[in-house]
């Protein structure tokens, strides 16, 4: 089995019937716990008066095929897991081979079953009509339950072709079931409801074999009234999920009777499932050009059985506006007063009318107030609004990463009914800041030059440095808080201040946004519509309204939320005829406006007026709206944001890169390192032309494009079938990606202060595609699945540094820029440009000058003629080599005390494959540690030596952690630190590649 970096599978596939050893002991423990619990309850009940308060009963679930109980044959052996005193079963009748075992999880008095009747063909291990009964987990999903129970016998979800081998799971119906006891007093409450925070996706919910509700949207919280369905004290609860593949196909066919809502299917290169756009579910779970298809089913979020008589607090919304003008330069001693609005959203026990009570609102230890309220209730909901003012110097301001600290304050709301017999409470953490998306004309006297698209936080214009986020695993239940924090911290540690949550995944977990709040990462939040046309029938629009409203209400209070975006690339897809919509453009345009403007924008603006809303990405902003919401050119460089990909031109030169207002997507592919690929492949796969490599490459034409890009600058190794050649190919792919995205990002950062004659420039953001990987395969990610940094992510740390020295060549001149995100000028700096030959470690020429770094600006500080200033015609000659293939330059920026004011940077005049570059022998001179540093309690220090100039030196280690630098150029000794994520007692073995 392949270890999973998210640590949910470590105990999943124990071999052998371990329950036989522990069952007697566990049974005794369960009985003792039950007796002790009863005695404790009896003692409590005899001394405490019962209050008529909210009752919340939690439970687990089961899975079955079709309606009611299924009957299957075969001998069943039980795995017993103690968890409280509840019995939980997960069972299925399927055509698979091997011995079937049942997992029984004890938790309270509830029995949970997961069962399905399916038919699977294939390997000799498959046995028709074999009964399966295994343990289920809620929150969770069918795939993980089946894997943990050893029903999915091929190992890790991502091992080799398991995305194909396990696809039968998504093609069948599954039902979670449970039985539990409730207090008879529960039904005495005015309202009793089942609340599901997330059902994935199309399901029927039954209580005591009677339907109480249905779900059709993964992103909606469902409240089902069940009071009339409760009989006695025993509740039989079933959630019957339909196959997402079958459901989506049915909806597609129903729609196609009128007209087709494309695409008919994903590109064959995706190796996926069709019609994701017809089901409100993670679109990428049907596959994408960087990930596999695992269309999961299950109760993927928490659920409760709740009884109450008055109000149940479910969300708190928060907005704050400063009472005085904010300075345009951060002043952390300035603490303005704030006008605060708090909205408390509640589920009511009555459908409509009024209800009296009180709400206690508190903000940390700064403010508290008890309000007497009369709630006006409509359709079982009410919103209670409270306004108050904070005086100056009571709270500190929240700042994005790199601009200040991120103070957070706990905001609580407690509801009590009139006789104080019932209360409900909720709390969130909030920050005080303002956000704006400025779209003023860049030239007020000439509107044809276009509009800005710049982010202003706390009245400070900021360049957005960041990336795009995709789901960290195709199965959401596999993602841990630790892994989420690790990925987001990797963004913050590389000077990023903005992450775009892409619209084909999920609205992320509460933990995700809480961590973003802590780290100062602004979140560009897409709504979950991507790369498709979508239906606009009434049921689809109604569930979409619920989705948008609920997600905004859930997320709006986070200071990290920057803006809401209606969709990913759907305006561009419509205008660009990606899916054949040109044949009836006006029809699809009307649908587009009906969904994103009339529905999503309307709901978003009505629900939250404290954040900007944009209809699509890419999008021309106000200009798109003025052009009827579908711009003639959604990729205009004069407006809005742009997604740009070009795999045919020379990415290391970047001459075709558009000078856009905001680059919200751009990138290049690479492969993970061999250590990562080895975990999910076998030796026969270790060839760049193997079937497995093409299976893992979901981007159409991706292998050929990547080979082309690598070949432009480096020699592709010969295909001799060796592991060494395979590893080298993976390494070369990472070099290409790192340098290509470095080149493009530096271009965008240099353009932040300039406007050309066409009106292009004033670039205000660069969000590369993408931060994280969903599995081990070819992708645009800078961090591999599991958390290992690619070479690109080490480069991100440098090209997003607050101060950047950037160089490029044009017309035989070397242009040197200094880009600064600092809000104050820095003077008395010394800029040094060293000219090096590839065959000499010592520099052959040095040019230096004193410079002043202007705040929040990109400035041209040097313009060097390659022949007169650098004298390359004299210093860079050898035999028949061109001067560009003999020399390169390195920049250094120093403070007056000799410390670095910016990371060193380099520019290669020519291509490494043509360079006069002697073979280098690289070695580690010493390794010391571990020691405690601010980065890690297990920090190792090492010195890397080389006898020649060395390019792209790559270090690897078997331990989890990151280096202080990697993929670097060597013209002398380099001191590097390794920061281990966990305790390491031995010196790590370092592997070097160059």
Coordinates of N, CA and C in Angstrom, one line a residue, residues 48-208:
X48 N -30.8 17.5 39.1 CA -30.9 18.6 38.2 C -32.3 18.7 37.6
X49 N -32.8 19.9 37.6 CA -34.1 20.0 36.9 C -33.9 20.1 35.4
X50 N -34.8 19.4 34.7 CA -34.7 19.4 33.2 C -35.2 20.7 32.7
X51 N -34.4 21.3 31.8 CA -34.8 22.6 31.1 C -35.2 22.3 29.7
X52 N -36.1 23.1 29.2 CA -36.6 22.9 27.8 C -35.6 23.5 26.9
X53 N -34.5 22.9 26.7 CA -33.4 23.5 25.9 C -33.3 22.7 24.6
X54 N -32.5 23.3 23.7 CA -32.3 22.6 22.4 C -31.7 21.3 22.6
X55 N -32.2 20.3 21.9 CA -31.6 18.9 21.9 C -31.0 18.7 20.6
X56 N -29.7 18.2 20.6 CA -29.0 17.9 19.4 C -28.5 16.5 19.5
X57 N -28.9 15.6 18.7 CA -28.5 14.2 18.7 C -27.6 13.9 17.5
X58 N -26.4 13.4 17.7 CA -25.6 13.1 16.6 C -25.5 11.6 16.5
X59 N -25.2 11.2 15.2 CA -25.3 9.7 15.0 C -24.4 9.4 13.8
X60 N -24.3 8.1 13.4 CA -23.6 7.7 12.2 C -24.5 7.0 11.2
X61 N -23.9 6.4 10.2 CA -24.7 6.0 9.0 C -24.4 4.7 8.4
X62 N -25.2 4.2 7.5 CA -25.0 3.0 6.7 C -25.2 3.2 5.2
X63 N -24.9 2.2 4.4 CA -25.0 2.3 3.0 C -25.7 1.1 2.4
X64 N -26.7 1.3 1.6 CA -27.4 0.2 0.9 C -27.8 0.6 -0.5
X65 N -28.1 -0.5 -1.3 CA -28.5 -0.2 -2.7 C -30.0 -0.2 -2.8
X66 N -30.6 0.7 -3.5 CA -32.1 0.7 -3.7 C -32.8 1.1 -2.4
X67 N -34.1 0.8 -2.3 CA -34.9 1.1 -1.2 C -35.0 0.0 -0.2
X68 N -35.0 0.3 1.1 CA -35.1 -0.7 2.1 C -33.9 -1.6 2.3
X69 N -34.0 -2.7 3.0 CA -32.9 -3.5 3.3 C -32.7 -4.5 2.2
X70 N -31.4 -4.7 1.9 CA -31.1 -5.7 0.8 C -30.7 -7.0 1.4
X71 N -30.9 -8.0 0.7 CA -30.6 -9.4 1.2 C -29.5 -9.9 0.3
X72 N -28.4 -10.3 0.9 CA -27.3 -10.8 0.1 C -26.8 -12.1 0.7
X73 N -26.2 -12.9 -0.1 CA -25.7 -14.1 0.3 C -24.2 -14.1 0.8
X74 N -23.7 -15.2 1.2 CA -22.3 -15.2 1.6 C -22.1 -15.2 3.1
X75 N -20.9 -15.7 3.5 CA -20.6 -15.7 4.9 C -19.9 -14.4 5.2
X76 N -20.3 -13.8 6.3 CA -19.8 -12.5 6.7 C -19.0 -12.7 8.0
X77 N -17.8 -12.1 8.0 CA -17.0 -12.1 9.2 C -16.9 -10.6 9.6
X78 N -17.0 -10.4 10.9 CA -17.1 -9.0 11.4 C -15.7 -8.5 12.0
X79 N -15.4 -7.3 11.6 CA -14.4 -6.6 12.3 C -15.0 -5.7 13.3
X80 N -14.6 -5.7 14.5 CA -15.3 -4.9 15.6 C -14.4 -3.8 16.0
X81 N -14.9 -2.6 15.9 CA -14.2 -1.4 16.4 C -15.0 -0.7 17.4
X82 N -14.5 -0.5 18.6 CA -15.3 0.1 19.7 C -15.2 1.6 19.6
X83 N -16.3 2.3 19.6 CA -16.4 3.7 19.6 C -17.7 4.1 20.3
X84 N -17.6 4.3 21.6 CA -18.8 4.5 22.4 C -19.5 3.1 22.6
X85 N -20.8 3.1 22.4 CA -21.6 1.9 22.6 C -22.5 1.7 21.4
X86 N -22.1 2.3 20.2 CA -23.0 2.2 19.1 C -22.4 1.2 18.1
X87 N -23.3 0.4 17.5 CA -22.9 -0.5 16.4 C -23.2 0.1 15.1
X88 N -22.2 0.1 14.2 CA -22.3 0.8 12.9 C -21.8 -0.2 11.9
X89 N -22.6 -0.4 10.8 CA -22.3 -1.3 9.8 C -22.2 -0.6 8.4
X90 N -21.3 -1.0 7.6 CA -21.2 -0.6 6.2 C -21.2 -1.8 5.4
X91 N -22.2 -2.0 4.6 CA -22.3 -3.3 3.8 C -22.7 -3.1 2.4
X92 N -22.3 -4.0 1.5 CA -22.6 -3.9 0.1 C -22.6 -5.3 -0.5
X93 N -23.5 -5.5 -1.5 CA -23.5 -6.7 -2.3 C -22.9 -6.3 -3.6
X94 N -21.7 -6.8 -3.9 CA -21.0 -6.4 -5.1 C -20.3 -7.6 -5.8
X95 N -19.9 -7.5 -7.0 CA -19.1 -8.5 -7.7 C -17.7 -8.3 -7.5
X96 N -17.1 -8.7 -6.4 CA -15.7 -8.5 -6.2 C -15.2 -9.8 -5.7
X97 N -13.8 -10.0 -5.7 CA -13.3 -11.2 -5.2 C -12.7 -11.1 -3.8
X98 N -12.3 -12.2 -3.3 CA -11.6 -12.2 -2.0 C -12.6 -12.4 -0.8
X99 N -12.0 -12.5 0.4 CA -12.9 -12.7 1.6 C -13.5 -11.4 2.0
X100 N -14.8 -11.4 2.3 CA -15.5 -10.3 2.7 C -15.5 -10.2 4.2
X101 N -15.3 -9.0 4.8 CA -15.3 -8.8 6.2 C -16.2 -7.6 6.5
X102 N -16.8 -7.7 7.7 CA -17.7 -6.6 8.2 C -17.0 -5.8 9.2
X103 N -17.0 -4.5 9.1 CA -16.6 -3.7 10.2 C -17.8 -3.3 11.0
X104 N -17.7 -3.5 12.3 CA -18.7 -3.0 13.2 C -18.1 -2.0 14.2
X105 N -18.6 -0.8 14.1 CA -18.1 0.3 15.0 C -19.1 0.6 16.1
X106 N -18.7 0.4 17.3 CA -19.6 0.7 18.4 C -19.6 2.1 18.8
X107 N -20.7 2.8 18.8 CA -20.8 4.2 19.2 C -22.2 4.5 19.7
X108 N -22.4 4.5 21.0 CA -23.7 4.8 21.5 C -24.5 3.5 21.3
X109 N -25.8 3.7 20.9 CA -26.7 2.5 20.7 C -27.1 2.5 19.2
X110 N -26.3 3.1 18.3 CA -26.7 3.2 16.9 C -26.1 2.2 16.0
X111 N -26.9 1.6 15.2 CA -26.3 0.7 14.2 C -26.3 1.4 12.8
X112 N -25.1 1.4 12.2 CA -25.0 2.1 10.9 C -24.6 1.1 9.9
X113 N -25.3 1.1 8.7 CA -25.0 0.2 7.7 C -24.7 1.0 6.4
X114 N -23.7 0.5 5.7 CA -23.4 1.0 4.3 C -23.4 -0.1 3.4
X115 N -24.4 -0.1 2.5 CA -24.6 -1.3 1.6 C -24.9 -0.9 0.2
X116 N -24.6 -1.7 -0.8 CA -25.0 -1.5 -2.1 C -24.9 -2.8 -2.9
X117 N -25.8 -2.8 -3.9 CA -25.7 -4.0 -4.9 C -25.1 -3.5 -6.1
X118 N -24.0 -4.0 -6.5 CA -23.3 -3.6 -7.7 C -22.8 -4.8 -8.5
X119 N -22.4 -4.5 -9.7 CA -21.8 -5.5 -10.6 C -20.5 -5.0 -11.1
X120 N -19.5 -5.7 -10.8 CA -18.2 -5.3 -11.2 C -17.5 -6.5 -12.0
X121 N -17.0 -6.1 -13.2 CA -16.3 -7.1 -13.9 C -14.8 -6.9 -13.8
X122 N -14.0 -7.8 -14.4 CA -12.6 -7.5 -14.4 C -11.8 -8.7 -14.0
X123 N -11.0 -8.4 -12.9 CA -9.9 -9.4 -12.5 C -10.5 -10.7 -12.0
X124 N -9.6 -11.7 -11.9 CA -10.1 -13.0 -11.4 C -10.5 -12.9 -9.9
X125 N -10.1 -11.8 -9.2 CA -10.5 -11.7 -7.8 C -12.0 -11.4 -7.6
X126 N -12.6 -11.0 -8.7 CA -14.0 -10.6 -8.6 C -14.9 -11.8 -8.5
X127 N -15.8 -11.9 -7.5 CA -16.7 -12.9 -7.3 C -18.1 -12.4 -7.3
X128 N -19.0 -12.9 -8.2 CA -20.3 -12.3 -8.3 C -21.1 -12.6 -7.1
X129 N -21.9 -11.5 -6.7 CA -22.9 -11.6 -5.7 C -22.3 -12.0 -4.3
X130 N -21.2 -11.5 -4.0 CA -20.5 -11.7 -2.7 C -21.0 -10.6 -1.8
X131 N -21.4 -11.0 -0.6 CA -21.9 -9.9 0.4 C -20.7 -9.2 1.0
X132 N -20.9 -7.9 1.2 CA -19.9 -7.1 1.8 C -20.5 -6.2 2.9
X133 N -20.0 -6.2 4.0 CA -20.5 -5.4 5.1 C -19.3 -4.8 5.9
X134 N -19.2 -3.5 5.8 CA -18.0 -2.9 6.3 C -18.3 -1.6 7.1
X135 N -17.4 -1.1 7.9 CA -17.6 0.1 8.7 C -17.7 1.3 7.9
X136 N -18.6 2.2 8.4 CA -18.8 3.5 7.7 C -18.4 4.6 8.6
X137 N -18.1 5.8 8.0 CA -17.7 6.9 8.7 C -18.4 8.1 8.2
X138 N -18.9 8.9 9.2 CA -19.6 10.2 8.9 C -19.1 11.2 9.8
X139 N -18.6 12.4 9.3 CA -18.5 12.7 7.9 C -17.5 11.8 7.2
X140 N -17.8 11.6 5.9 CA -16.9 10.8 5.1 C -17.5 10.6 3.7
X141 N -17.1 9.5 3.1 CA -17.6 9.1 1.8 C -17.4 7.7 1.5
X142 N -18.1 7.2 0.4 CA -18.2 5.8 0.1 C -16.8 5.3 -0.3
X143 N -16.0 6.0 -1.0 CA -14.7 5.6 -1.5 C -13.8 5.2 -0.3
X144 N -13.7 6.2 0.7 CA -12.8 5.9 1.8 C -13.4 4.8 2.7
X145 N -14.7 4.7 2.8 CA -15.2 3.6 3.6 C -14.9 2.2 3.0
X146 N -15.0 2.2 1.7 CA -14.7 0.9 1.0 C -13.2 0.6 1.0
X147 N -12.4 1.6 0.9 CA -10.9 1.4 1.0 C -10.5 0.9 2.4
X148 N -11.0 1.6 3.4 CA -10.6 1.2 4.8 C -11.1 -0.2 5.1
X149 N -12.1 -0.6 4.5 CA -12.7 -2.0 4.7 C -12.0 -3.0 3.9
X150 N -11.1 -2.6 3.0 CA -10.4 -3.6 2.2 C -11.3 -4.1 1.1
X151 N -12.4 -3.5 0.8 CA -13.2 -3.8 -0.4 C -12.5 -3.4 -1.7
X152 N -11.9 -2.2 -1.6 CA -11.1 -1.7 -2.7 C -9.7 -2.3 -2.5
X153 N -9.4 -3.4 -3.2 CA -8.2 -4.2 -2.8 C -6.9 -3.7 -3.6
X154 N -7.0 -2.7 -4.4 CA -5.9 -2.3 -5.2 C -5.0 -1.4 -4.5
X155 N -5.3 -1.0 -3.2 CA -4.4 -0.1 -2.5 C -4.9 1.3 -2.6
X156 N -3.9 2.2 -2.4 CA -4.2 3.6 -2.4 C -5.0 4.1 -3.6
X157 N -5.9 5.1 -3.4 CA -6.7 5.6 -4.5 C -5.9 5.9 -5.7
X158 N -4.7 6.5 -5.5 CA -3.9 7.0 -6.6 C -2.9 6.0 -7.1
X159 N -2.9 4.8 -6.6 CA -1.9 3.8 -7.1 C -2.2 3.4 -8.5
X160 N -1.3 3.6 -9.4 CA -1.3 3.3 -10.8 C -2.7 3.6 -11.5
X161 N -3.4 2.6 -11.9 CA -4.7 2.8 -12.6 C -5.9 2.7 -11.7
X162 N -5.8 2.9 -10.5 CA -6.9 2.8 -9.6 C -8.0 3.8 -9.8
X163 N -7.7 4.9 -10.5 CA -8.8 5.8 -10.8 C -9.8 5.2 -11.8
X164 N -9.3 4.2 -12.6 CA -10.1 3.4 -13.5 C -10.7 2.2 -12.8
X165 N -9.8 1.5 -12.0 CA -10.2 0.3 -11.3 C -11.3 0.5 -10.3
X166 N -11.4 1.7 -9.7 CA -12.3 2.0 -8.7 C -13.6 2.8 -9.2
X167 N -13.6 3.0 -10.5 CA -14.7 3.9 -11.0 C -16.1 3.3 -10.8
X168 N -16.2 2.0 -10.7 CA -17.5 1.3 -10.5 C -18.2 1.9 -9.3
X169 N -17.5 2.4 -8.3 CA -18.1 2.9 -7.1 C -19.0 4.1 -7.5
X170 N -18.6 5.0 -8.4 CA -19.4 6.1 -8.7 C -20.5 5.8 -9.7
X171 N -20.5 4.6 -10.2 CA -21.6 4.2 -11.1 C -22.7 3.5 -10.4
X172 N -22.7 3.4 -9.1 CA -23.8 2.7 -8.4 C -24.4 3.6 -7.4
X173 N -25.6 3.2 -6.9 CA -26.3 3.8 -5.8 C -25.8 3.3 -4.4
X174 N -25.7 4.1 -3.4 CA -25.3 3.7 -2.1 C -26.2 4.4 -1.1
X175 N -26.4 3.7 0.0 CA -27.3 4.2 1.1 C -26.6 4.0 2.4
X176 N -26.5 5.1 3.1 CA -26.1 5.1 4.5 C -27.3 4.9 5.4
X177 N -27.2 4.0 6.4 CA -28.3 3.8 7.3 C -27.8 3.7 8.8
X178 N -28.7 4.1 9.7 CA -28.4 4.0 11.1 C -29.7 3.8 11.9
X179 N -29.6 3.3 13.0 CA -30.7 3.1 14.0 C -30.2 3.7 15.3
X180 N -31.0 4.5 16.0 CA -30.6 5.1 17.3 C -31.8 5.4 18.1
X181 N -31.6 5.6 19.4 CA -32.7 5.9 20.3 C -32.7 7.4 20.6
X182 N -33.9 7.9 20.8 CA -34.0 9.3 21.2 C -34.9 9.4 22.4
X183 N -34.7 10.5 23.2 CA -35.6 10.8 24.3 C -37.0 11.1 23.9
X184 N -38.0 10.5 24.4 CA -39.4 10.8 24.0 C -39.7 12.3 24.1
X185 N -39.0 13.0 25.0 CA -39.3 14.4 25.1 C -38.9 15.2 23.9
X186 N -38.1 14.6 23.0 CA -37.7 15.3 21.8 C -38.8 15.8 21.0
X187 N -39.9 15.0 20.9 CA -41.0 15.4 20.0 C -41.9 16.5 20.7
X188 N -41.6 16.8 21.9 CA -42.4 17.8 22.6 C -42.0 19.2 22.2
X189 N -40.8 19.3 21.5 CA -40.4 20.6 21.0 C -41.2 21.1 19.8
X190 N -41.2 22.4 19.7 CA -42.0 23.0 18.6 C -41.6 22.4 17.2
X191 N -40.3 22.3 17.1 CA -39.7 21.9 15.8 C -38.6 20.9 16.1
X192 N -38.6 19.8 15.3 CA -37.6 18.8 15.3 C -37.1 18.6 13.9
X193 N -35.8 18.7 13.7 CA -35.3 18.7 12.3 C -34.0 17.9 12.2
X194 N -33.8 17.3 11.1 CA -32.5 16.7 10.7 C -31.8 17.8 10.0
X195 N -30.6 18.1 10.4 CA -29.8 19.1 9.7 C -28.5 18.5 9.2
X196 N -28.3 18.6 7.9 CA -27.1 18.1 7.2 C -26.3 19.3 6.7
X197 N -25.1 19.4 7.1 CA -24.3 20.5 6.6 C -23.7 20.2 5.2
X198 N -23.8 18.9 4.8 CA -23.3 18.6 3.5 C -23.7 17.2 3.1
X199 N -24.4 17.1 2.0 CA -24.7 15.8 1.4 C -24.2 15.7 0.0
X200 N -23.4 14.7 -0.3 CA -22.8 14.6 -1.6 C -23.3 13.4 -2.4
X201 N -24.3 13.6 -3.3 CA -24.9 14.9 -3.7 C -26.4 14.6 -3.8
X202 N -26.9 13.8 -4.8 CA -28.3 13.5 -5.0 C -28.7 12.4 -4.1
X203 N -29.6 12.7 -3.1 CA -30.0 11.8 -2.1 C -31.4 11.9 -1.7
X204 N -32.0 10.8 -1.2 CA -33.3 10.8 -0.5 C -33.1 10.5 0.9
X205 N -33.6 11.3 1.8 CA -33.5 11.0 3.3 C -34.8 10.5 3.8
X206 N -34.7 9.3 4.5 CA -35.8 8.6 5.0 C -35.7 8.4 6.5
X207 N -36.8 8.7 7.2 CA -36.9 8.4 8.7 C -38.0 7.4 8.9
X208 N -37.6 6.3 9.5 CA -38.6 5.2 9.7 C -39.3 4.9 8.4

